[in-house]
Coordinates of C-alpha atoms in Angstrom, one line a residue:
X1 CA 5.2 15.9 -37.1
X2 CA 7.7 15.4 -34.5
X3 CA 4.9 16.9 -32.2
X4 CA 2.5 14.4 -33.8
X5 CA 4.8 11.2 -33.1
X6 CA 5.8 12.6 -29.2
X7 CA 1.9 12.9 -28.6
X8 CA 1.7 9.1 -29.5
X9 CA 3.6 8.1 -27.8
X10 CA 3.0 10.0 -24.8
X11 CA -0.9 8.6 -25.0
X12 CA 0.7 4.9 -25.8
X13 CA 3.2 5.1 -22.6
X14 CA 0.2 6.8 -20.0
X15 CA -2.0 3.9 -21.7
X16 CA 0.0 0.9 -20.8
X17 CA 0.9 2.4 -17.2
X18 CA -2.9 2.9 -16.2
X19 CA -3.4 -0.6 -17.1
X20 CA -0.7 -2.3 -14.6
X21 CA -3.4 -2.5 -12.0
X22 CA -5.0 -5.3 -13.7
X23 CA -2.1 -7.5 -11.8
X24 CA -4.4 -7.0 -8.7
X25 CA -7.4 -8.0 -9.6
X26 CA -8.7 -11.5 -8.6
X27 CA -5.9 -11.8 -6.2
X28 CA -5.6 -12.6 -2.2
X29 CA -3.4 -10.5 0.3
X30 CA -2.2 -11.0 3.9
X31 CA -0.6 -9.1 5.6
X32 CA 2.9 -9.7 6.8
X33 CA 4.2 -6.3 8.1
X34 CA 4.9 -4.8 11.1
X35 CA 1.7 -2.7 11.1
X36 CA -1.5 -3.4 12.0
X37 CA -4.1 -1.4 11.7
X38 CA -5.3 -2.2 8.1
X39 CA -7.5 -5.2 7.0
X40 CA -5.6 -8.6 8.1
X41 CA -6.4 -9.8 4.2
X42 CA -7.1 -7.9 1.1
X43 CA -9.3 -9.6 -1.2
X44 CA -8.8 -7.5 -4.9
X45 CA -12.4 -8.8 -6.5
X46 CA -15.7 -7.4 -7.6
X47 CA -17.0 -7.6 -4.7
X48 CA -14.8 -6.6 -1.9
X49 CA -11.5 -4.2 -3.4
X50 CA -10.8 -2.6 -6.7
X51 CA -7.8 -0.6 -7.5
X52 CA -8.1 2.6 -9.6
X53 CA -5.1 4.0 -11.3
X54 CA -2.8 3.5 -7.6
X55 CA -5.5 4.1 -5.0
X56 CA -7.3 0.9 -3.5
X57 CA -11.1 1.4 -2.9
X58 CA -12.7 -1.1 -0.7
X59 CA -16.3 -1.5 -2.0
X60 CA -18.4 -2.7 1.3
X61 CA -17.9 0.9 2.4
X62 CA -19.3 2.4 -0.3
X63 CA -16.6 2.4 -2.9
X64 CA -14.2 4.7 -0.3
X65 CA -10.4 4.5 -0.6
X66 CA -8.5 3.5 2.1
X67 CA -5.0 3.1 0.4
X68 CA -2.2 3.9 -2.7
X69 CA -0.3 1.7 -3.7
X70 CA 3.4 2.5 -2.6
X71 CA 5.4 -0.1 -4.8
X72 CA 5.3 -3.7 -6.0
X73 CA 8.3 -6.0 -5.1
X74 CA 9.1 -9.3 -5.8
X75 CA 11.1 -10.7 -2.7
X76 CA 12.4 -14.3 -3.4
X77 CA 10.1 -15.0 -6.0
X78 CA 7.8 -13.5 -4.1
X79 CA 4.9 -10.6 -4.8
X80 CA 5.0 -8.0 -1.8
X81 CA 2.9 -5.2 -2.2
X82 CA 3.5 -2.1 0.2
X83 CA 0.0 0.4 0.7
X84 CA 0.0 3.5 2.1
X85 CA -3.0 4.2 4.6
X86 CA -4.7 7.4 3.8
X87 CA -6.0 8.0 7.1
X88 CA -2.1 7.7 9.0
X89 CA 0.0 7.4 6.2
X90 CA 1.4 4.1 7.7
X91 CA 3.1 1.8 5.3
X92 CA 1.9 -1.9 5.3
X93 CA 2.9 -4.6 3.8
X94 CA 1.3 -7.6 2.2
X95 CA 2.7 -10.8 0.6
X96 CA 0.7 -12.8 -1.9
X97 CA -1.3 -16.1 -1.2

């Protein structure tokens, strides 16, 4: 019986953790960090970029992975998105527009 509850709460927590990326849909982010090289403006919508699990994909280049979400913070009420680029492993900071 305890094992049944354990698996229930485990599956519930995995489901809730996998749904947190819905926050990025229909949002626009501007590069506001020191590193340049990734796109200056990231648009998350149905035609440009999307997030699956913790990976950012670009639809324009046939759904290729471009970065991994490192973290998302709030700085004085403004959301900031930190992405780690897959090609050079640098961290890029984006501010929500």
